[in-house]
Coordinates of C-alpha atoms and ligand atoms in Angstrom, one line a residue:
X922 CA -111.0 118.8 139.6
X923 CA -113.7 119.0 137.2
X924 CA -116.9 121.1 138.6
X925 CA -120.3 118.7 139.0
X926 CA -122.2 118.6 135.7
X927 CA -125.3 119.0 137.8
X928 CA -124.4 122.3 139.3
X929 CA -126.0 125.0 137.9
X930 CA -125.4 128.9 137.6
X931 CA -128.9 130.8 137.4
X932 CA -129.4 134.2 136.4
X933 CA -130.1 135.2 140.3
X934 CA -127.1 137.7 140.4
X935 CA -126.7 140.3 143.2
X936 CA -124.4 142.9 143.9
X937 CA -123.5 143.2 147.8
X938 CA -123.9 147.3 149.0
X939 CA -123.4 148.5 152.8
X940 CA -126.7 150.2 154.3
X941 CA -125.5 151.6 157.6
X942 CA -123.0 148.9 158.3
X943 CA -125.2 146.1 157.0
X944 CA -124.2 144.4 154.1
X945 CA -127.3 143.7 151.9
X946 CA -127.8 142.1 148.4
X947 CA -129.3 144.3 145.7
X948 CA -130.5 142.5 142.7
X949 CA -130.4 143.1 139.2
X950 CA -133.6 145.5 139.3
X951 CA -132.0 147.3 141.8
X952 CA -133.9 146.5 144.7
X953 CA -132.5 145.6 148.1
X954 CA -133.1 142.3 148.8
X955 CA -131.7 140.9 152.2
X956 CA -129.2 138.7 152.9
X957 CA -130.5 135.2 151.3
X958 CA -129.5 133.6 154.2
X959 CA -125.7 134.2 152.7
X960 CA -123.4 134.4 155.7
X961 CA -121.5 137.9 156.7
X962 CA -118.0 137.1 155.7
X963 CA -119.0 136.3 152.2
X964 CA -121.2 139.3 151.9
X965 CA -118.7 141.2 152.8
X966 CA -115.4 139.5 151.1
X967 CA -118.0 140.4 147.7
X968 CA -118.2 144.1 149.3
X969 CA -114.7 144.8 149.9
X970 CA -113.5 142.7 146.1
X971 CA -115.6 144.3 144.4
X972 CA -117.3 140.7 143.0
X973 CA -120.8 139.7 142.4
X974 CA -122.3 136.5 143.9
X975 CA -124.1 134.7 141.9
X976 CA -126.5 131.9 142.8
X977 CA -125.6 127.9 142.1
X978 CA -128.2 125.5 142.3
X979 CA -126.5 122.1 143.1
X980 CA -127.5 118.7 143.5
X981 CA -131.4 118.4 144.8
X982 CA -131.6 122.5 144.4
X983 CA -129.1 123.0 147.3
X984 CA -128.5 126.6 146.7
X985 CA -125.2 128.5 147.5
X986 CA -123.8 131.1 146.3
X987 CA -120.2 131.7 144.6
X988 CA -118.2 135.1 143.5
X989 CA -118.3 136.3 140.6
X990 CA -117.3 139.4 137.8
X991 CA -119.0 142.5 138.5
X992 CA -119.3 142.7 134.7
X993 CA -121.9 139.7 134.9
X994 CA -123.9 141.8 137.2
X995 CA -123.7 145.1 135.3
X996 CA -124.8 142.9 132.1
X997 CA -127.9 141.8 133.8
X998 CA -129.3 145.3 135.0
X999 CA -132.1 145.9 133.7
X1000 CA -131.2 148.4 130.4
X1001 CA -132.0 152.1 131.0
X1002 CA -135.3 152.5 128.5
X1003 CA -134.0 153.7 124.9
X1004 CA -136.8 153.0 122.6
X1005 CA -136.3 156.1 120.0
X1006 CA -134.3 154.9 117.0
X1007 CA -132.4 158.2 116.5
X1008 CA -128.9 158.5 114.9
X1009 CA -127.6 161.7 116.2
X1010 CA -124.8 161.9 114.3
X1011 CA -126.3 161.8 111.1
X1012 CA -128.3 165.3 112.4
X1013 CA -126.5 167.3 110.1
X1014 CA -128.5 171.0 109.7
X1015 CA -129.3 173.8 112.2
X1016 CA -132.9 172.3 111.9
X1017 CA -132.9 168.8 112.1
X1018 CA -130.6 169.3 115.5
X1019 CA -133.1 171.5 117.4
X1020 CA -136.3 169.2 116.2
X1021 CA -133.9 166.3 117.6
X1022 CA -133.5 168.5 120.8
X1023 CA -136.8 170.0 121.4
X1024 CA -139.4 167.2 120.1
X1025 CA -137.4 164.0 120.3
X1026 CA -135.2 164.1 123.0
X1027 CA -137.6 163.7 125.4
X1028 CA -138.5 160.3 123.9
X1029 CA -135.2 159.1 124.9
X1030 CA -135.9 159.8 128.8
X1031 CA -136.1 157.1 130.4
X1032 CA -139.2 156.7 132.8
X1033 CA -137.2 155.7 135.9
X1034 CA -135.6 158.8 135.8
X1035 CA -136.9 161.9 137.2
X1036 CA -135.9 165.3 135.5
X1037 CA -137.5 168.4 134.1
X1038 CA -138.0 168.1 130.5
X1039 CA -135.9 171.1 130.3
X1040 CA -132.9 169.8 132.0
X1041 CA -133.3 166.6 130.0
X1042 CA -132.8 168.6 126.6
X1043 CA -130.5 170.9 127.8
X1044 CA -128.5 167.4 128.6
X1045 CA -128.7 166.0 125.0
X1046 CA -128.2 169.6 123.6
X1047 CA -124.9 169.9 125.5
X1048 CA -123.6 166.2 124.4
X1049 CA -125.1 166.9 120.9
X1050 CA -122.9 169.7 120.4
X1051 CA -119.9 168.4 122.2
X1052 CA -119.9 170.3 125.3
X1053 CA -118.4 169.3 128.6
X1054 CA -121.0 168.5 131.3
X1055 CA -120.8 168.2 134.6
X1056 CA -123.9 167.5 136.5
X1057 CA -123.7 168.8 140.5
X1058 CA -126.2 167.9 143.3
X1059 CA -126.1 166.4 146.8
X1060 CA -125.7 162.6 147.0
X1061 CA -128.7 160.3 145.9
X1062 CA -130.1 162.9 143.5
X1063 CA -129.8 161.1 140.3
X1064 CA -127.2 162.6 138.6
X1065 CA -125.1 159.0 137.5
X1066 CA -128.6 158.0 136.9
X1067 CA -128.9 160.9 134.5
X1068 CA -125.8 160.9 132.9
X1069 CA -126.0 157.1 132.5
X1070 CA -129.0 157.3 130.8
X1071 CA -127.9 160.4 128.6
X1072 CA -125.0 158.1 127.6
X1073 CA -127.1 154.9 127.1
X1074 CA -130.2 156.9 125.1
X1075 CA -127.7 158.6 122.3
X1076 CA -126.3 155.5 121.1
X1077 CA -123.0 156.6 121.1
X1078 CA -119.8 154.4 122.4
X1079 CA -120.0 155.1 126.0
X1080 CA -117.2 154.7 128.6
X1081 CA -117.2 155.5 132.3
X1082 CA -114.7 155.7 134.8
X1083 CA -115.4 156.1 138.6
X1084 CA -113.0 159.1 139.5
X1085 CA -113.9 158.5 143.1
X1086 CA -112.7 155.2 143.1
X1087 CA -109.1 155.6 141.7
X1088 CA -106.3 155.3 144.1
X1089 CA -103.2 156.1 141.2
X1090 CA -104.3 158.3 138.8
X1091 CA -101.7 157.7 136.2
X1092 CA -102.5 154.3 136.1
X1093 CA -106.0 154.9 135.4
X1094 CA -106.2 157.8 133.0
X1095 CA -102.8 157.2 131.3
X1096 CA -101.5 153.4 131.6
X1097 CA -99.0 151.5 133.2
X1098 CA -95.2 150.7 132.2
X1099 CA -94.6 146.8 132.1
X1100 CA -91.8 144.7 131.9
X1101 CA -91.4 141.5 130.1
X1102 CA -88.5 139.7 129.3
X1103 CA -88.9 139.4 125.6
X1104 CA -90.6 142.6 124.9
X1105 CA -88.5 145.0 127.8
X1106 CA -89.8 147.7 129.0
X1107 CA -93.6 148.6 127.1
X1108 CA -96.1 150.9 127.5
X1109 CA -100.0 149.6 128.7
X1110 CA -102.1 152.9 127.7
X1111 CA -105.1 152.9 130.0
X1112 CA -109.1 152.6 129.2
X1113 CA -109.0 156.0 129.6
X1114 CA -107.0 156.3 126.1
X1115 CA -109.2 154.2 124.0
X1116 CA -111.9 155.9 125.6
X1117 CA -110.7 159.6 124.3
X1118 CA -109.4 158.0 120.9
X1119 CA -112.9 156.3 120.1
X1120 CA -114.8 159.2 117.7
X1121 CA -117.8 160.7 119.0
X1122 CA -117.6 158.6 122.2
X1123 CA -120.0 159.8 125.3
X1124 CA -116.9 159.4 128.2
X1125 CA -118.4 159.2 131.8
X1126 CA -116.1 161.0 135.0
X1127 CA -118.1 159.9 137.9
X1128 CA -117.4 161.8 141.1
X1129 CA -114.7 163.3 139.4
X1130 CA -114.8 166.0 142.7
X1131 CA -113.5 163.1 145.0
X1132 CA -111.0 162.0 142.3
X1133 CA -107.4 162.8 143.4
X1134 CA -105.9 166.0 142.4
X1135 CA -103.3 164.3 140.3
X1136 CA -106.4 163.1 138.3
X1137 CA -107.4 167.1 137.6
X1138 CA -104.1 167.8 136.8
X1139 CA -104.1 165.3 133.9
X1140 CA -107.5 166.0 132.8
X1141 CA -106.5 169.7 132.7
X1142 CA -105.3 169.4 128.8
X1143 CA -108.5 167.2 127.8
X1144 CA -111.0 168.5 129.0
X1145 CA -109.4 171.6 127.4
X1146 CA -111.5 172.6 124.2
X1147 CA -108.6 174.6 122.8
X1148 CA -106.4 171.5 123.6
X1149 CA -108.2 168.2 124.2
X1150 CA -104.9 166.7 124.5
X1151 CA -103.3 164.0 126.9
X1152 CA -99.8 164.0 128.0
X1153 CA -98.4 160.5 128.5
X1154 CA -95.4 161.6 130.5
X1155 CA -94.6 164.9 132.4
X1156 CA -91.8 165.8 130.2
X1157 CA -92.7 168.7 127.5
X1158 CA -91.6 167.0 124.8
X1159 CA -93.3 163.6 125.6
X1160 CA -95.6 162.2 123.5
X1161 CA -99.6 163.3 123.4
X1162 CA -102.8 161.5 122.3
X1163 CA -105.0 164.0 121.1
X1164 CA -109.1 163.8 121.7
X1165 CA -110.8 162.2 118.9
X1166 CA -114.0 164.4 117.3
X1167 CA -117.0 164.4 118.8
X1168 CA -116.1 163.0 121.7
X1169 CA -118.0 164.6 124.8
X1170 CA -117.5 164.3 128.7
X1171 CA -119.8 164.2 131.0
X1172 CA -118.9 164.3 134.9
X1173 CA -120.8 164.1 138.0
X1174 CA -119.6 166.1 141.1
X1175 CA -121.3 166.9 144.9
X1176 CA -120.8 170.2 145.2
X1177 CA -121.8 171.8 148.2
X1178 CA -120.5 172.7 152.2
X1179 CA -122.0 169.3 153.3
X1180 CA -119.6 167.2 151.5
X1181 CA -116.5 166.6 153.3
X1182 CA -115.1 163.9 151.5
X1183 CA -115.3 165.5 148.4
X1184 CA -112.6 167.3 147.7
X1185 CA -113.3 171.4 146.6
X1186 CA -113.1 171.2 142.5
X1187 CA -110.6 172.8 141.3
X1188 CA -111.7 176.2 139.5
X1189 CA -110.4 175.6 136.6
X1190 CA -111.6 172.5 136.1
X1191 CA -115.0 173.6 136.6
X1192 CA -114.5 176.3 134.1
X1193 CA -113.8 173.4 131.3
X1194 CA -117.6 172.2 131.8
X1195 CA -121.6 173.5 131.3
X1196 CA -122.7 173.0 134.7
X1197 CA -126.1 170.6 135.1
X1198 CA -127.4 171.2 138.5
X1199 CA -129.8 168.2 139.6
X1200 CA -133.0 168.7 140.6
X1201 CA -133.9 168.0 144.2
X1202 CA -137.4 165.8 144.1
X1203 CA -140.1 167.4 146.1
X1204 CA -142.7 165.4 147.7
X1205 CA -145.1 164.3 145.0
X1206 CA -142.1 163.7 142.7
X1207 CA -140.7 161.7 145.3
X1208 CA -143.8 159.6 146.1
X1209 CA -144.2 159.3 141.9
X1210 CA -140.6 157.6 141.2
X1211 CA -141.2 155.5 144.6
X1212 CA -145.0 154.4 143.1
X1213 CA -142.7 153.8 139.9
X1214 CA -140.1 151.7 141.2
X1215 CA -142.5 149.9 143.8
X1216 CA -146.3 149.4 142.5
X1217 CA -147.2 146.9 145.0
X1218 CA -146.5 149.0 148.3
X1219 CA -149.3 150.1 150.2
X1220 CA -149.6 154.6 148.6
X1221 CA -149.7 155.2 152.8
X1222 CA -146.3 153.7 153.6
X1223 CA -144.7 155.6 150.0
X1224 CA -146.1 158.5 151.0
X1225 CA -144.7 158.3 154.5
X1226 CA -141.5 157.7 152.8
X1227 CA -141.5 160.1 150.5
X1228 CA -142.9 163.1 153.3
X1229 CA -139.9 162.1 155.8
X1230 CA -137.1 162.0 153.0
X1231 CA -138.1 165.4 151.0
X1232 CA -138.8 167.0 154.5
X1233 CA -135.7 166.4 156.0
X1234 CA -134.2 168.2 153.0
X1235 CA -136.2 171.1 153.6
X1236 CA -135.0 171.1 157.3
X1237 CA -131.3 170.7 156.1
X1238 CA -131.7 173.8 153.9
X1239 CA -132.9 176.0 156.1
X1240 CA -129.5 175.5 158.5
X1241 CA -131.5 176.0 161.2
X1242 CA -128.9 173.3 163.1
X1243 CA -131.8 170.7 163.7
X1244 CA -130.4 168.6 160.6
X1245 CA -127.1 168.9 159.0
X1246 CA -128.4 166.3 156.2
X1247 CA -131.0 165.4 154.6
X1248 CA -132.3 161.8 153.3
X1249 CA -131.5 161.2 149.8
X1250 CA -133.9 160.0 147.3
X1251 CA -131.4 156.9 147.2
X1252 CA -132.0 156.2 150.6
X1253 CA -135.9 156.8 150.2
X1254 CA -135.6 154.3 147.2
X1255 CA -133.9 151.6 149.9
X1256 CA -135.9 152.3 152.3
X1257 CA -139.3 151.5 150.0
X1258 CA -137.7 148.4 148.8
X1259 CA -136.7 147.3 152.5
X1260 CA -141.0 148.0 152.9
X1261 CA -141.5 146.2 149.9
X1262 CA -139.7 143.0 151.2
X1263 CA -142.2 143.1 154.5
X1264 CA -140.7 145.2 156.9
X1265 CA -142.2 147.7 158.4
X1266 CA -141.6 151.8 158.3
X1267 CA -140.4 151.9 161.1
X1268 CA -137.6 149.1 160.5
X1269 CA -136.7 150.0 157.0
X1270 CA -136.6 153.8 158.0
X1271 CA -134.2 152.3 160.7
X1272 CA -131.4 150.1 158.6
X1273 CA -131.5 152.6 155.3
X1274 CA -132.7 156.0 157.3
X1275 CA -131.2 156.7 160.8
X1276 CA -127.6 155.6 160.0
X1277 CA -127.5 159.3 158.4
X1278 CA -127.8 161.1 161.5
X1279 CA -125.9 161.6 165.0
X1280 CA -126.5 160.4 168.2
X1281 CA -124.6 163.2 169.4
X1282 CA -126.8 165.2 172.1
X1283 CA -129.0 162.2 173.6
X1284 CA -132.4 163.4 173.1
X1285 CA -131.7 166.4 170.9
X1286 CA -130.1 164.5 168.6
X1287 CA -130.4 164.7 164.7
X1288 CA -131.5 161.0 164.9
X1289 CA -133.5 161.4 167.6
X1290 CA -135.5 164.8 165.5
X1291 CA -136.0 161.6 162.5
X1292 CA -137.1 158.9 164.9
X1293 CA -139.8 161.1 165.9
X1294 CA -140.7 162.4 162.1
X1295 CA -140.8 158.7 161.7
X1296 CA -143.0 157.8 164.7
X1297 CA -145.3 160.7 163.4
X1298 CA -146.5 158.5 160.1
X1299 CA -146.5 155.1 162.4
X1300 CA -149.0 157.0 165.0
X1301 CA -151.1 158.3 162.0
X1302 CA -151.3 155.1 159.7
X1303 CA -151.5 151.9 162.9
X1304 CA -153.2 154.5 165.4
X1305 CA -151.0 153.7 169.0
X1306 CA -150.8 149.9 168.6
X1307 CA -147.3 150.4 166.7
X1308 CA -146.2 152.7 169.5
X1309 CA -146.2 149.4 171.7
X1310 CA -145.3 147.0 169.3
X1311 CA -142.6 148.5 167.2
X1312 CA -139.9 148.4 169.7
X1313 CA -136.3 149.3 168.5
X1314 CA -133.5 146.7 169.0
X1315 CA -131.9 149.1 171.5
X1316 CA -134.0 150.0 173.9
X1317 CA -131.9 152.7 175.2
X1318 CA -132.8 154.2 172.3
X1319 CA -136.4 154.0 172.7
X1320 CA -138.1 157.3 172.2
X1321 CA -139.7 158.6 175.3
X1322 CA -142.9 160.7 174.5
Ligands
ATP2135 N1 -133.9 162.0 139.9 C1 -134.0 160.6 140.1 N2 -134.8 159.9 139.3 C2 -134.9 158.6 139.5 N3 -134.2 157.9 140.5 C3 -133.4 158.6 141.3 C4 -133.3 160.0 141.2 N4 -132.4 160.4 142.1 C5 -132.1 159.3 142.8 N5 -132.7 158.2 142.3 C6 -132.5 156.8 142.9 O1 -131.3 156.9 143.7 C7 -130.3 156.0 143.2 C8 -129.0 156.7 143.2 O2 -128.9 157.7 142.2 P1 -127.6 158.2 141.6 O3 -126.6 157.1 141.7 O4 -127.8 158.7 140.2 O5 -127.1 159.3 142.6 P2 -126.0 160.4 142.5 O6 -126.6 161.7 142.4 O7 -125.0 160.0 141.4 O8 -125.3 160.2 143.9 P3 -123.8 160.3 144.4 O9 -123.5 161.7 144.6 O10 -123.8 159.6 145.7 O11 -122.9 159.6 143.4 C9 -130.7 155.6 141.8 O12 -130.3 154.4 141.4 C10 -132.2 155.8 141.8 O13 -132.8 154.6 142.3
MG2136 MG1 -123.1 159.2 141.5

């Protein structure tokens, strides 16, 4: 059947992501956005497919909503700034590359992103000469972000492959065998080998320390300066791509005792890579990329964001056993778009905050110890009417003072 001529796609395109265990749209700017009246199961059939939803206006403006590509997503976020026209492969002398490095790098930083200058250059120094990165920080720090926009700002081909997300890491980095009746058995190489064949191409591992051991194992060769080789079979004698020049890898990894999911990199992958740690934002850094990202929010309410979120880190770094985690600056990002949509601290602090911490040990507990960080900035900014009026859903959970 032929779809009505008068239905029409827009450009409203969202991407569904799971705050606590709600699913939420997130729009092309990267703000959460609610639901859209969109019911549960397709929120979440887009969540667990991996599909956008994209917005149809139909007869009279009757809006609904219909899956759709990821790609048509990713193709509407907003492009990371690049506004320097810089060819860095044409640098071509000792002194044109550190001019590039120390004077116009920077220019190439995009102003969503929050990193030392330093870092920043060190970055495009490391890609510039061809040198493995792998950026390291807790969750929500930026690094993606960063290498992203390292990738995106050097105007090189750019590829990038979510380690983390790969169940058969053959298939992935290497290709598939296929049979077809005319052809017989052939050989599908993988995105991964065009990727590593493309010349001077900027090739994204995200999470590669949740990827699959089998994925290290393979990379082992690549990432290999005195190899940069890829096996396409275990045999010795099998046949090998080899890494085209100039081509530079950048991986992202959570290194640290909190992450349990994330598998321990392997040593000797880690020798094969410069090591980027991420900056943690402090406070005022915090509150900066929150005024960035969200103008119109009242400064009280980002501030109170940005106070809970950077002080909970401090609290999980000390080990003192109060917190085991601290809020990311991803979830302080949520949380002011949540305030930015009307709720209120306390309700955004309680969809894209608490979720983070245990309810193990009643009134001792860690989310208990945030509640009452939270209640803190409510009490200060609304004076006690908030205490009465800002009532949890569960009211066994209400915090007695
Ligand atoms: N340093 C930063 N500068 C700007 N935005 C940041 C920064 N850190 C985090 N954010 C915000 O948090 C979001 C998540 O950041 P990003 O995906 O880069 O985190 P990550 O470090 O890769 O986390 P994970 O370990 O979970 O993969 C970004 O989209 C951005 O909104
Ligand atoms: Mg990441």
């Amino acid at each position: 059947m032929r779809k009505s001529n008068l239905d029409k796609l827009s450009n409203q395109i969202y991407k569904v992501v799971k705050i606590g265990s709600h699913f939420k749209l997130q729009n092309t700017a990267g703000n959460v956005v609610g639901t859209n009246g969109i019911n549960t199961g397709t929120r979440k059939k887009a969540y667990d497919t991996g599909k956008a939803l994209r917005e149809v206006v139909g007869k009279g403006g009757k809006i609904s909503y219909r899956l759709t590509d990821m790609l048509e997503f990713e193709n509407l976020v907003a492009p990371l700034k690049s506004n320097a026209e810089v060819n860095v492969e044409k640098l071509d002398n000792h002194k044109e590359i550190t001019d590039f490095i120390h004077n116009e790098s920077v220019k190439l930083k995009p102003d969503g992103l929050v990193i030392s200058d330093l870092k920043w250059k060190y970055l495009i120094r490391s890609a510039v000469r061809a040198k493995n990165i792998m950026m390291t920080g807790p969750a929500g720090c930026g690094k993606t972000l960063a290498a992203k926009a390292l990738t995106k700002g050097l105007k090189r081909p750019d590829f990038y492959f979510n380690l983390g997300a790969t169940q058969d890491a053959r298939a992935t980095l290497i290709g598939n065998t296929h049979f077809d009746s005319k052809k017989g058995t052939f050989f599908a190489e993988s995105a991964f080998v065009k990727a590593i064949t493309t010349p001077n191409a900027v090739v994204l591992l995200d999470e590669l320390s949740r990827a699959h051991p089998d994925a290290w194992n393979i990379l082992m060769t690549v990432l290999d300066l005195g190899q940069r080789y890829l096996r396409l079979d275990e045999a010795v004698d099998s046949p090998i791509v080899n890494v085209a020049e100039g081509v530079t890898f950048i991986a992202t990894a959570n290194i640290g005792g909190e992450y349990t999911s994330t598998r321990v990199l392997d040593r000797a992958i880690l020798d094969r890579f410069t090591t980027i740690e991420m900056d943690v934002l402090n406070d005022e850094q915090e509150f900066s990329l929150l005024k960035y990202m969200y103008p119109q929010v009242s400064e009280e309410d980002l501030k109170a964001v940005a106070e809970i979120s950077t002080h909970t880190r401090d609290i999980a770094k000390t080990g003192d056993g109060k917190l085991s985690t601290g809020i990311s600056t991803r979830a302080s990002v949520e949380t002011a778009g949540l305030i930015y949509d009307g709720f209120s601290l306390f309700e955004a602090a309680e969809i894209s905050m608490f979720p983070f911490f245990s309810n193990d040990g009643g009134v001792d507990s860690e989310r208990t110890y945030v509640k009452q960080l939270v209640q803190k900035y409510i009490k200060d900014e609304k004076a006690d009417e908030a205490l009465f009026t800002e009532p949890t859903e569960d009211d066994s959970e209400k915090i007695v003072w």
